XYZ file of C-alpha atoms in Angstrom:
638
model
C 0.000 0.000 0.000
C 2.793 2.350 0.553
C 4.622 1.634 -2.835
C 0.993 2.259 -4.533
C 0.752 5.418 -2.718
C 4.078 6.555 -3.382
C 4.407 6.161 -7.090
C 0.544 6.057 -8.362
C 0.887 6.992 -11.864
C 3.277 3.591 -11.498
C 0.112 1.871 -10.637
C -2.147 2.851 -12.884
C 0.015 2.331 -15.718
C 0.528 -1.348 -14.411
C -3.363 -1.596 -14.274
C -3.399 -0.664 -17.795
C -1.354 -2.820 -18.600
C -3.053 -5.842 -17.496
C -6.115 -4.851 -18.609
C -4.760 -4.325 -22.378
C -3.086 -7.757 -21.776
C -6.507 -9.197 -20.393
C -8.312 -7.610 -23.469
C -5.943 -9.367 -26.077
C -5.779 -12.510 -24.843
C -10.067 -12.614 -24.726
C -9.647 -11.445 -28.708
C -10.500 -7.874 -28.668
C -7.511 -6.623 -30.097
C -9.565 -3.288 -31.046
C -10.466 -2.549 -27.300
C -7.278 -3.265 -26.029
C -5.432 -0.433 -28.243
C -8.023 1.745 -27.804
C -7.425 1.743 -23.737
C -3.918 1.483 -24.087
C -3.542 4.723 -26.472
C -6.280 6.353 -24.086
C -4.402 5.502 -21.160
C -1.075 6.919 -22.801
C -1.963 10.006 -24.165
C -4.044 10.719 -21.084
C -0.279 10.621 -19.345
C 1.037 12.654 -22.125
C -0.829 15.508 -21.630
C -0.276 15.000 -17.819
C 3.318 15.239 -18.673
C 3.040 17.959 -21.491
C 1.407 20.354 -18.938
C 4.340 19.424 -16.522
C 6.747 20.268 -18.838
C 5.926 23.420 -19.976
C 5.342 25.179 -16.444
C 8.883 24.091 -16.073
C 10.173 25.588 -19.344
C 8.204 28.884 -18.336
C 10.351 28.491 -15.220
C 13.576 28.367 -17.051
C 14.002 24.259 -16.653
C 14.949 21.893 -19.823
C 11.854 19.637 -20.258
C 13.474 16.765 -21.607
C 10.554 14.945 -21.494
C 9.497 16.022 -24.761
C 11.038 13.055 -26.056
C 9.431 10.593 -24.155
C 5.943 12.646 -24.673
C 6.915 12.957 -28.304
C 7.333 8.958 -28.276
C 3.755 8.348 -26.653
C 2.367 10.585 -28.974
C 3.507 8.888 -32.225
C 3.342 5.328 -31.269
C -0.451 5.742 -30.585
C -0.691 7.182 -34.001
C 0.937 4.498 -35.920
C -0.816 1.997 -33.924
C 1.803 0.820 -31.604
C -0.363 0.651 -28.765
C 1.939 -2.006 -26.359
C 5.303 0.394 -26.657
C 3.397 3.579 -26.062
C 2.395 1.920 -22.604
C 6.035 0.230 -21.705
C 7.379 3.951 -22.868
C 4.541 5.133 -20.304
C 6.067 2.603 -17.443
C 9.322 3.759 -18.087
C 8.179 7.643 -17.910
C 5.811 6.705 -14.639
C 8.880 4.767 -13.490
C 11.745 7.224 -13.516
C 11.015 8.549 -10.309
C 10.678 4.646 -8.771
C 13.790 4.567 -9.957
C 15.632 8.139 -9.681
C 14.462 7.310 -5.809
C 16.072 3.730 -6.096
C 19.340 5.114 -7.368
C 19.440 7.965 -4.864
C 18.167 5.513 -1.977
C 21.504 3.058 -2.768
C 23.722 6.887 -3.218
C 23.252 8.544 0.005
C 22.628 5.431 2.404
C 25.359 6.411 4.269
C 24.127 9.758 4.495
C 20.726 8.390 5.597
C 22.234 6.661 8.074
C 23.918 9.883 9.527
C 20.469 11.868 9.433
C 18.357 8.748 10.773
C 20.514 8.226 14.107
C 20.491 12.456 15.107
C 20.241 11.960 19.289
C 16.172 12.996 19.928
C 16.390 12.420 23.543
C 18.220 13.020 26.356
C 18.169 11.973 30.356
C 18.517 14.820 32.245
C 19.285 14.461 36.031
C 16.966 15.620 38.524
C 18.067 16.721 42.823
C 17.124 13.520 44.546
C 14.907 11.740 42.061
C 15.507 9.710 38.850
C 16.510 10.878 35.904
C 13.975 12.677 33.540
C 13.685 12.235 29.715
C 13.999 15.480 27.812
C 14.216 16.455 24.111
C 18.168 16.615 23.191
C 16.701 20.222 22.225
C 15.823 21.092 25.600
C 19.360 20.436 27.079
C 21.342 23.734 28.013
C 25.196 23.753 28.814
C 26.450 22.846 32.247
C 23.364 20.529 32.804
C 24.043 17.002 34.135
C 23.305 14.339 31.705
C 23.258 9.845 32.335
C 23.966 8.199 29.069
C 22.390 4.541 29.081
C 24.069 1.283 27.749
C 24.163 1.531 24.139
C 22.721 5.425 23.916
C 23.679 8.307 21.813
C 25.763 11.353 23.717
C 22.703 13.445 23.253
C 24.952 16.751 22.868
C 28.884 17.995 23.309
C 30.081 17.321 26.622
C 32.634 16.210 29.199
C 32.654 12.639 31.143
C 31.864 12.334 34.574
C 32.336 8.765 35.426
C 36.054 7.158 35.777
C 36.141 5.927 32.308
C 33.788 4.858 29.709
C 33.954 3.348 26.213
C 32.443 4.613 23.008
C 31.470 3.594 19.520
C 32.397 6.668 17.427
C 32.077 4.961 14.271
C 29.847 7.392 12.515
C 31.486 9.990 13.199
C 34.964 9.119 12.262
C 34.956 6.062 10.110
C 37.126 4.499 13.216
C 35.345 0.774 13.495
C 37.355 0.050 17.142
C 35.684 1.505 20.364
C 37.130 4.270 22.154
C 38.230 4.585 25.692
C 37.427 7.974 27.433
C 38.446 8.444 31.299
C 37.252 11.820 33.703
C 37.482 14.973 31.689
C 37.571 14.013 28.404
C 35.270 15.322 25.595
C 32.498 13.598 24.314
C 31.036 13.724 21.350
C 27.480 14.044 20.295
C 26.553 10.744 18.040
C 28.745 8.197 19.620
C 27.395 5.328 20.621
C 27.559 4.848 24.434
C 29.057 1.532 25.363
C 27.896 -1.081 28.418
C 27.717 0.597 31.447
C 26.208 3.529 31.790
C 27.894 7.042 32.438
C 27.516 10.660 33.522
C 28.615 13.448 31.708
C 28.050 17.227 31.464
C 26.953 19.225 28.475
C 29.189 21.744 27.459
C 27.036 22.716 24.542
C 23.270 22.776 23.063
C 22.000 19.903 20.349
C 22.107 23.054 18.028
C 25.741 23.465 18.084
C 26.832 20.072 19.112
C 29.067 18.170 16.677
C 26.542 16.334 15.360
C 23.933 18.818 14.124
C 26.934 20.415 12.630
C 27.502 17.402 10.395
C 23.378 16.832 9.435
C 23.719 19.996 8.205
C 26.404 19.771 6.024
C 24.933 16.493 4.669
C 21.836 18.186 4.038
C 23.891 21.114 2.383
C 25.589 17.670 0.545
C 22.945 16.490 -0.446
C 21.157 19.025 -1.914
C 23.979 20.397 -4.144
C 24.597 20.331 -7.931
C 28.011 19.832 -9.057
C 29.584 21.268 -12.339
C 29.269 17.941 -14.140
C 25.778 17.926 -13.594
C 25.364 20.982 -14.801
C 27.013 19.841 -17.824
C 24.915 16.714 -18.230
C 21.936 19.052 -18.195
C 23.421 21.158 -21.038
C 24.114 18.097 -22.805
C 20.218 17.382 -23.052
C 19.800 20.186 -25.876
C 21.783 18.473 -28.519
C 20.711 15.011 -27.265
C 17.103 15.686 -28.061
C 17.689 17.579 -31.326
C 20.031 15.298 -32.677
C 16.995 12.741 -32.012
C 14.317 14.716 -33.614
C 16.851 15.370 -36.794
C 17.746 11.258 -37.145
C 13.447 10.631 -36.714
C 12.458 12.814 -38.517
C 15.449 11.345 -41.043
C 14.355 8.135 -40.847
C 10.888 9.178 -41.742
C 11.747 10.801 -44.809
C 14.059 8.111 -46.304
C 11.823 5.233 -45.579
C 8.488 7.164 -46.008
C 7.034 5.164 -43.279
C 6.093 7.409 -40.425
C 6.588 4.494 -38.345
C 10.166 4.723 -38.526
C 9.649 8.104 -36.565
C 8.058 6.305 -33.871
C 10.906 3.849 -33.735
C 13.539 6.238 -33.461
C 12.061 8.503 -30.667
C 11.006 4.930 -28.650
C 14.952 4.438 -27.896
C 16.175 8.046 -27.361
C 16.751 7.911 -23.744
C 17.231 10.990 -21.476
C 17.137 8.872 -18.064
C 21.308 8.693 -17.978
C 21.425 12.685 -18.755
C 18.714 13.268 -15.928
C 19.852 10.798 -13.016
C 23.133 8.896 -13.847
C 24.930 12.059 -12.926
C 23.500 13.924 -9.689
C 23.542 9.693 -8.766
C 26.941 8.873 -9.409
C 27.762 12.318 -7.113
C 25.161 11.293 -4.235
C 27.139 7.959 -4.025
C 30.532 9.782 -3.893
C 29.618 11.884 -0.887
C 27.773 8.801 0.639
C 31.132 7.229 0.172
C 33.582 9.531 1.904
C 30.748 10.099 5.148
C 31.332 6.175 5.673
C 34.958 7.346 5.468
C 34.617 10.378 8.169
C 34.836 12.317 5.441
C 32.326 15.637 5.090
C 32.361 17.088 2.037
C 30.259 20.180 1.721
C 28.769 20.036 -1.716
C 29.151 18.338 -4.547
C 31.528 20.468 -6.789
C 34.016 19.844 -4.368
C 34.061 16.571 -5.576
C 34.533 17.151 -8.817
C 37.311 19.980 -8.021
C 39.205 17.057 -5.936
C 39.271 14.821 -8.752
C 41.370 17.552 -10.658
C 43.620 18.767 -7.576
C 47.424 19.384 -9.192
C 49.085 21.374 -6.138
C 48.859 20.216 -2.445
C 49.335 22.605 0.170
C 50.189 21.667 3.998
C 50.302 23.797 7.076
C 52.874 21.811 9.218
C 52.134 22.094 13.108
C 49.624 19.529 13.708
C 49.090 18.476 9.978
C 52.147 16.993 9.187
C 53.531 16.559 12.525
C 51.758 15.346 15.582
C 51.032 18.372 16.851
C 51.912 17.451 20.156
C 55.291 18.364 21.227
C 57.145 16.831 24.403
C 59.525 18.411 26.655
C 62.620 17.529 26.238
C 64.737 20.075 28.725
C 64.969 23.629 30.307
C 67.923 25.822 29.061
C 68.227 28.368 31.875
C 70.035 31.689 30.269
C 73.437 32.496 31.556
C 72.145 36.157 32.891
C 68.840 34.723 34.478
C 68.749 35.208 37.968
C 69.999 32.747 40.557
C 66.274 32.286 41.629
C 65.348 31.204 37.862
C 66.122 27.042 38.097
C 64.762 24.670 35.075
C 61.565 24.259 37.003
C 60.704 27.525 37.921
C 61.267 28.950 34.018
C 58.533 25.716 33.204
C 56.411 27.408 35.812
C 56.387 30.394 34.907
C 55.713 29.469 31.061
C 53.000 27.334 31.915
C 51.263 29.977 34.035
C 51.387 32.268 31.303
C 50.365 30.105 28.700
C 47.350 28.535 30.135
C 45.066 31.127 28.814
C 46.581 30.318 25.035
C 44.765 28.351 22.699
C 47.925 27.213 20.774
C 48.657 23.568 20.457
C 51.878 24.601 21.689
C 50.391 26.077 25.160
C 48.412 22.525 25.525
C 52.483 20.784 25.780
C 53.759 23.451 28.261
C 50.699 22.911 30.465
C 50.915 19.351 29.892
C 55.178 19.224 30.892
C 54.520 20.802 34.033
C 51.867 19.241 35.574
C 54.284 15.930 35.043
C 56.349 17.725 36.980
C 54.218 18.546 39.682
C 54.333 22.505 39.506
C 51.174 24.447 40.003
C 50.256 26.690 37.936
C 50.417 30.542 39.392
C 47.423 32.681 39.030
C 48.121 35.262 36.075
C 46.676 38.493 35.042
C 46.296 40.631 32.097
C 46.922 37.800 29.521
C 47.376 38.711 25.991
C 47.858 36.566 22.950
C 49.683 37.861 19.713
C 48.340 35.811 16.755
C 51.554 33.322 15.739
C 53.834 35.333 18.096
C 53.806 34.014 21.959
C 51.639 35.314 24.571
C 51.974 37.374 27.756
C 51.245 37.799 31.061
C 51.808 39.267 34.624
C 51.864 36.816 37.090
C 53.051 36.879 40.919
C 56.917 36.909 39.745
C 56.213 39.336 37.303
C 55.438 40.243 33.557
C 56.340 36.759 31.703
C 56.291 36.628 27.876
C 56.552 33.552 26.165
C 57.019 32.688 22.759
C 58.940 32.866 19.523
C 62.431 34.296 19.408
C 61.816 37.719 17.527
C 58.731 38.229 20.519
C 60.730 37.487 23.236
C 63.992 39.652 22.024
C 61.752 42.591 21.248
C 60.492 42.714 24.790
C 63.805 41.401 27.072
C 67.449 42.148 27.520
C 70.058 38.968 27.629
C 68.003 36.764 24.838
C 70.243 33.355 23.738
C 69.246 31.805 20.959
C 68.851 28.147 22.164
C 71.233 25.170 21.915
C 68.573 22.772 19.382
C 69.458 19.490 18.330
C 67.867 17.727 15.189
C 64.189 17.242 15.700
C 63.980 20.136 18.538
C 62.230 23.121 19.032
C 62.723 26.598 21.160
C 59.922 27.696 22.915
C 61.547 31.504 24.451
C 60.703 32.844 28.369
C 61.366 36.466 29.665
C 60.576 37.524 32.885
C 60.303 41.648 33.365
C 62.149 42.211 31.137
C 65.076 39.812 31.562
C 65.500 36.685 29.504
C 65.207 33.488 31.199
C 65.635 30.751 29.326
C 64.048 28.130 26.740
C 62.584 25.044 26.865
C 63.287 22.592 23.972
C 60.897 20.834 22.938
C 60.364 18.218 20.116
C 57.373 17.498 17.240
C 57.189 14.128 15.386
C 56.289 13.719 12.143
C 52.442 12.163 11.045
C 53.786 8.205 10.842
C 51.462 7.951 7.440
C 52.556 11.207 6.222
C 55.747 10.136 3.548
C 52.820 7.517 2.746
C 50.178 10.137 2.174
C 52.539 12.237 -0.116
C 53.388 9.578 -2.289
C 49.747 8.144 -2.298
C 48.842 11.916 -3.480
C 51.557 12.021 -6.156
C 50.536 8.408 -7.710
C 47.208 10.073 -8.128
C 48.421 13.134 -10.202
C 49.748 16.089 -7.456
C 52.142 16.853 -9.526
C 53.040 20.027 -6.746
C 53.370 19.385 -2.646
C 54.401 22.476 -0.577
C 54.494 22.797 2.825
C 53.516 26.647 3.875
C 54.424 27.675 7.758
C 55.221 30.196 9.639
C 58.372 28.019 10.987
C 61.771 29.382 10.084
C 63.279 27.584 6.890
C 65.834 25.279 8.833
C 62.366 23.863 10.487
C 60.777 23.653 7.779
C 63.260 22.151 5.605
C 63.667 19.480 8.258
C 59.434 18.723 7.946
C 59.903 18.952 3.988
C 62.754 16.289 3.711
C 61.310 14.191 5.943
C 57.745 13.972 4.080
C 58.990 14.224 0.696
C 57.398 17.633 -0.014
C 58.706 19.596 -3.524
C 58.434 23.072 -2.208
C 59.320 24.944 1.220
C 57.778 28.852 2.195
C 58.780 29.575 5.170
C 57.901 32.718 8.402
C 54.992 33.384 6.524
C 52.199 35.248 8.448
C 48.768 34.337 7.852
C 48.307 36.921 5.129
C 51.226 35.691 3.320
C 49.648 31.919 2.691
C 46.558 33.797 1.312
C 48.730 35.774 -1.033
C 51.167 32.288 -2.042
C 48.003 30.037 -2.285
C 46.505 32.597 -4.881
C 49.410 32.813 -6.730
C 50.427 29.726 -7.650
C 50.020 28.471 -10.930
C 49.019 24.368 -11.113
C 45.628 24.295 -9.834
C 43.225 23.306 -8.628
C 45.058 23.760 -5.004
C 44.238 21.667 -2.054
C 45.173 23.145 1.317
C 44.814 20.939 4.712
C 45.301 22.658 7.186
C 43.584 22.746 11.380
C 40.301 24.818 10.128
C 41.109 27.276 12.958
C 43.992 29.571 12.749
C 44.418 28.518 8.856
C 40.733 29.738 8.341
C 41.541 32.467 6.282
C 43.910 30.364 3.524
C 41.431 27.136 3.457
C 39.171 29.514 2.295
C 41.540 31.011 -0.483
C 42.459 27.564 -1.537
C 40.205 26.202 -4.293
C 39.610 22.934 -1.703
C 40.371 23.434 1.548
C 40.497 20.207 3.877
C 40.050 20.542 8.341
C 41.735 18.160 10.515
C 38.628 18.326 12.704
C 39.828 15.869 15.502
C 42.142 18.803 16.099
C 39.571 21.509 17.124
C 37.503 22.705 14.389
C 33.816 22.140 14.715
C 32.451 20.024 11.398
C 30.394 23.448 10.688
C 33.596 25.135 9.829
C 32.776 27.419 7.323
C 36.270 27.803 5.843
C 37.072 24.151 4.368
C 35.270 22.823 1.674
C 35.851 19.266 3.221
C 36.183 18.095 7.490
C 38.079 14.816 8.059
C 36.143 13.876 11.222
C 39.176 11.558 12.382
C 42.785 12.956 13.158
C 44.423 10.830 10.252
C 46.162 12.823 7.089
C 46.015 9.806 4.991
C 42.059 10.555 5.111
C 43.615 13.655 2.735
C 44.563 11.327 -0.145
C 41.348 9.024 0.464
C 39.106 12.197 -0.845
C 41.026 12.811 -3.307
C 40.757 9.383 -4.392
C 37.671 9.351 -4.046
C 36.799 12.651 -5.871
C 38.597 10.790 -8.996
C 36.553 7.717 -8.683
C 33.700 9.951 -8.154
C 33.625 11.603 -11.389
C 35.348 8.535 -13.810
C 31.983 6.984 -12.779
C 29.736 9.889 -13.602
C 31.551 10.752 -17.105
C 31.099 6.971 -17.987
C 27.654 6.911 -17.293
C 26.872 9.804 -19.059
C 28.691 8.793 -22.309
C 28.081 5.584 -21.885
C 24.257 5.994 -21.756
C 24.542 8.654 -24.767
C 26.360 6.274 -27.087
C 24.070 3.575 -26.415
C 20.933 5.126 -27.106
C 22.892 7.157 -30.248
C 23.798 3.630 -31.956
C 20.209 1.946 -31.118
C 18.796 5.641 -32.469
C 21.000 4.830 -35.555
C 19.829 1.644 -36.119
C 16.208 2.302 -35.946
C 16.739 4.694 -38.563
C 17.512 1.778 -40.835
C 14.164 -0.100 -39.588
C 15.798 -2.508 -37.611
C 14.030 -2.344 -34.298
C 10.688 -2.847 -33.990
C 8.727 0.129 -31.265
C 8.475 -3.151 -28.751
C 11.565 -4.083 -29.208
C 13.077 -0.625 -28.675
C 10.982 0.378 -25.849
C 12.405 -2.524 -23.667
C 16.216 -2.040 -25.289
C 15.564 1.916 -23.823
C 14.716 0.508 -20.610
C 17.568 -1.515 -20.312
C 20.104 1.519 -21.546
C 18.405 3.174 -18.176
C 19.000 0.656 -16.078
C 22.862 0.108 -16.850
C 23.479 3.735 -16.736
C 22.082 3.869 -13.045
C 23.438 0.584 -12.125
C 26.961 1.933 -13.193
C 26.731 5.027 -11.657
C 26.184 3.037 -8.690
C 29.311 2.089 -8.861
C 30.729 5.480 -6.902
C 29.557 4.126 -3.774
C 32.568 1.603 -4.427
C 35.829 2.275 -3.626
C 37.594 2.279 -7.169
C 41.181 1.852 -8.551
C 42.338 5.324 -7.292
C 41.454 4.616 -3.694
C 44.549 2.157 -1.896
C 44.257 1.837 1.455
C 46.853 3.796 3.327
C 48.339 3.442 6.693
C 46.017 4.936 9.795
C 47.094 6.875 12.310
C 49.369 5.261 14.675
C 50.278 2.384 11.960
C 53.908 2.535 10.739
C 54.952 3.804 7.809
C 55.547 1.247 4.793
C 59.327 1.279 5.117
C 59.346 -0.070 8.817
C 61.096 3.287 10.438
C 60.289 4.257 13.524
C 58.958 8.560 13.501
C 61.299 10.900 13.035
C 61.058 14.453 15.563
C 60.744 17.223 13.653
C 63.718 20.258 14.154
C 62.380 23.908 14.405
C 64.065 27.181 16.334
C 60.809 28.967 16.708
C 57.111 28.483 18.124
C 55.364 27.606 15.055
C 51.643 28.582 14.057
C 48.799 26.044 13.410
């Protein structure tokens, strides 16, 4: 009952059909055609009147063919093609919603399992349910076994374990102790935990990314565009080789037979399916991709462009010691210089802050109350805290504002982070990056598929980011750029299309420059991030080459269905012209042509030549050696 009141012109036509069949076989031939052409041109002038309110509006009504079809096959008397041209003009949408069903059923699956509930604890009673939209920051939340984090949050229990599958393609659970962020859309595991939101359902993770499906979804890349335009010629080269076969054969028959196997199904949904499968693909991936012309725009990428703190490298560095300066006070030992650093860096955002923070509290040092904190954008930060004004930071900040500055002592794969107190240098601490394990992997995956460009773009000094460049196999270095720099390099260079991956955060401003900009959203930036064209859900680079494979797969499949489906119907046109396939005959070749055009385009939800699988994060690279650190002299931006 739902399938007849879905699709009821579907129905009817089947009806029709059974009672023309039912007619013929009882011997009234006469009856039968005359409900069968009824029947069909009744559903031609349903369609005609379609048509033209969407040519008034500007639209291509392709379906002049098929109404064109109807129309002569009644009039010659070819009563049984004019209905199975009927089911297949009834039937497009059956099948458009078929195709489109199979495309985006792992973007279904994203929109289907949005949290709708949430238990909200109550003083001294049990839980109570509440609509996830009802839930307001700092409110305390229970998560049942096997329950979606309603919203954005931070775990209360000891420890819990998560299924964050659909959110970043990662098929292992994930372990999450006191503290840690949850994420809206992960699948609570067995016991059941207590967490508290840190953010409504409206800006949670989660209804960032059902938006951006949505936004997915209901985009129209520049292929499809194209198929579109290629409709024009398509139905005027069929009228021309009708009408043709009309006039050589003088058999207005022929007409009929020609029109009966020009198709338009492969022009109308092969396409926008093909790119509905492609974005369905890289979501099961933990792969976002905004709209669909970023597909098609990845396919075509020549130039790669990396940021290096936290894309190439870990992002993460360690400690590795305290250089106290020769003129620092007697007072100023290694521990008190990490104090002092940390203190002033806790109200930083920088990745860089997060390791300072981090080395201390191994230590054991508390962290001294500071005021007047200031951040300069790429520079360091500063503060005044109970020993005094403390800046921290790169080595051009920290000489500009202190007397006594050393450059420090750095060994390969080290970094300086620089510490002044009032005035007076005090020392560094030297820290160390590693490199992304899959990242010399990732390169060369992105080069096999036709990068024929890699630069990495930083604000690092050269030495730094020669070090990164070596290590990763990247053709091209710019180095101490500032943020408007990588706007102005990303602009001008020449091999596009240019990818840029980058953190979505502090490289805002050059994703957006780039013609396809790509977030490491593990590392900060919400999925809603308007500045990348694409979000990688899951902190792995290798997920950088996996959309561009994808992109290529993406549109190989779409061109061939296209073509394919126009060549087909162009020989069996052709050949009708020449009286060699009967109306019957021709309507069920057409509805074949259809049905391999959608089945191949299908094929986009596969993963495709182009797409290898690469190393994850935390695998070794293919050549067995253990992760290089990373050398820089300077605190680097994202």
């Amino acid at each position: 009952m739902h399938l007849v009141s879905r699709f009821p012109l579907v129905t009817a036509t089947l009806i029709a059909g059974a009672c023309t069949a039912a007619l013929i076989v009882a011997g009234h031939p006469g009856a039968a055609q005359l409900l069968a052409s009824s029947f069909a041109l009744a559903i031609a002038v349903y369609r005609s009147v379609a048509m033209i309110k969407g040519l008034l509006q500007g639209q291509l009504g392709i379906d002049l063919l098929a109404v064109a079809a109807i129309g002569s096959t009644v009039a010659v008397g070819e009563y049984v093609a004019s209905l199975i041209i009927v089911l297949m003009l009834t039937g497009g949408q059956a099948l458009e919603d078929f195709a489109q069903g199979r495309a985006t059923r792992e973007l279904r699956a994203l929109l289907d399992r949005s949290p709708r509930v949430a238990h909200r604890e109550v003083a001294g009673g049990s839980p109570e349910e509440v609509l996830v939209e009802a839930v307001l920051p700092g409110e305390i939340l229970v998560v049942k076994p096997a329950e979606l984090v309603p919203v954005d949050g931070t775990l209360l229990s000891a420890a819990g374990t998560f299924d964050e599958a659909a959110l970043t393609g990662e098929s292992l659970p994930v372990d999450r102790v006191q503290g840690e962020a949850l994420l809206s859309g992960t699948v609570n595991g067995a016991e059941a935990v207590r967490m508290v939101a840190t953010a409504t359902a409206a800006a949670s993770q989660y209804s960032q990314i059902v938006a951006l499906v949505r936004e997915a979804s209901a985009s129209r890349a520049p292929m499809v565009r194209m198929a579109d335009r290629y409709a024009v010629p398509f139905t005027v080269l069929a009228f021309i080789l009708a009408g043709l076969g009309w006039f050589v054969s003088g058999d207005p028959g022929r007409f009929a037979e020609v029109l009966v196997v020009a198709t338009p199904c492969p022009l109308l949904i092969a396409a926008p399916v093909a790119f509905l499968a492609g974005t369905s693909r890289a979501a099961r991936a933990g792969i976002i991709i905004k709209n669909a012309g970023t597909l098609e725009r990845l396919s075509r990428v020549r130039t790669a462009v990396f940021d290096k703190t936290g894309t190439l490298t870990s992002g993460r560095p360690t400690l590795s010691r305290v250089q106290v300066a020769a003129g620092a006070p007697a007072r100023m030992t290694p521990d008190r210089v990490l104090q002092l650093a940390a203190s002033a860096e806790q109200y930083s955002s920088h990745v860089l802050a997060a390791s300072v923070i981090e080395a201390a509290g191994e230590r054991g040092l508390a962290l001294l109350p500071a005021t007047n904190a200031s951040e300069h954008a790429t520079e360091g930060v500063s503060a005044v805290c109970s020993a005094g004004t403390v800046v921290v930071g790169k080595p051009g900040f920290v000489r500009s504002r202190t007397t006594g500055f050393e450059p420090a002592t750095l060994l390969g794969g080290q970094l300086g982070i620089y510490v002044g107190v009032d005035g007076v240098f005090a020392g560094s601490l030297i820290m160390s990056d590693q490199l992304r394990l899959n990242a010399p992997h990732t390169l060369a995956e992105l080069k096999r598929l036709g990068v024929t460009e890699t630069v990495l773009l930083t604000g690092d000094t050269l030495l730094t980011a020669g070090h990164v460049a070596r290590e990763a196999a990247i053709t091209r270095v710019v180095a101490d750029c500032l943020p408007g720099d990588k706007v102005r390099i990303v602009a001008s260079l020449p091999s596009r299309p240019v990818l840029m991956v980058g953190d979505g955060v502090n490289d805002a401003p050059v994703l957006a420059s780039a013609d396809v900009g790509i977030a490491l959203g593990a590392k900060g930036a919400t999925a809603a991030s308007e500045s990348a064209d694409v979000v990688l859900l899951v902190d792995d680079l290798s997920r950088v080459a996996t959309a561009v494979a994808i992109g290529q797969h993406t549109v190989r499949v779409a061109r061939t269905s296209i073509w394919t489906g126009i060549v087909l119907s162009v020989g069996l046109m052709v050949a009708a012209v020449f009286g060699t396939i009967p109306a019957v005959t021709g309507a069920l070749l057409q509805e074949l042509v259809d049905l391999a055009a959608i089945l191949n385009a299908l094929r986009a939800l596969g993963a495709g030549r182009s797409a290898r699988t690469l190393p994850a994060k935390g695998e070794p690279v293919s050549n067995g050696q253990a992760p290089r650190p990373v050398q820089s002299g300077a605190r680097g931006p994202l």
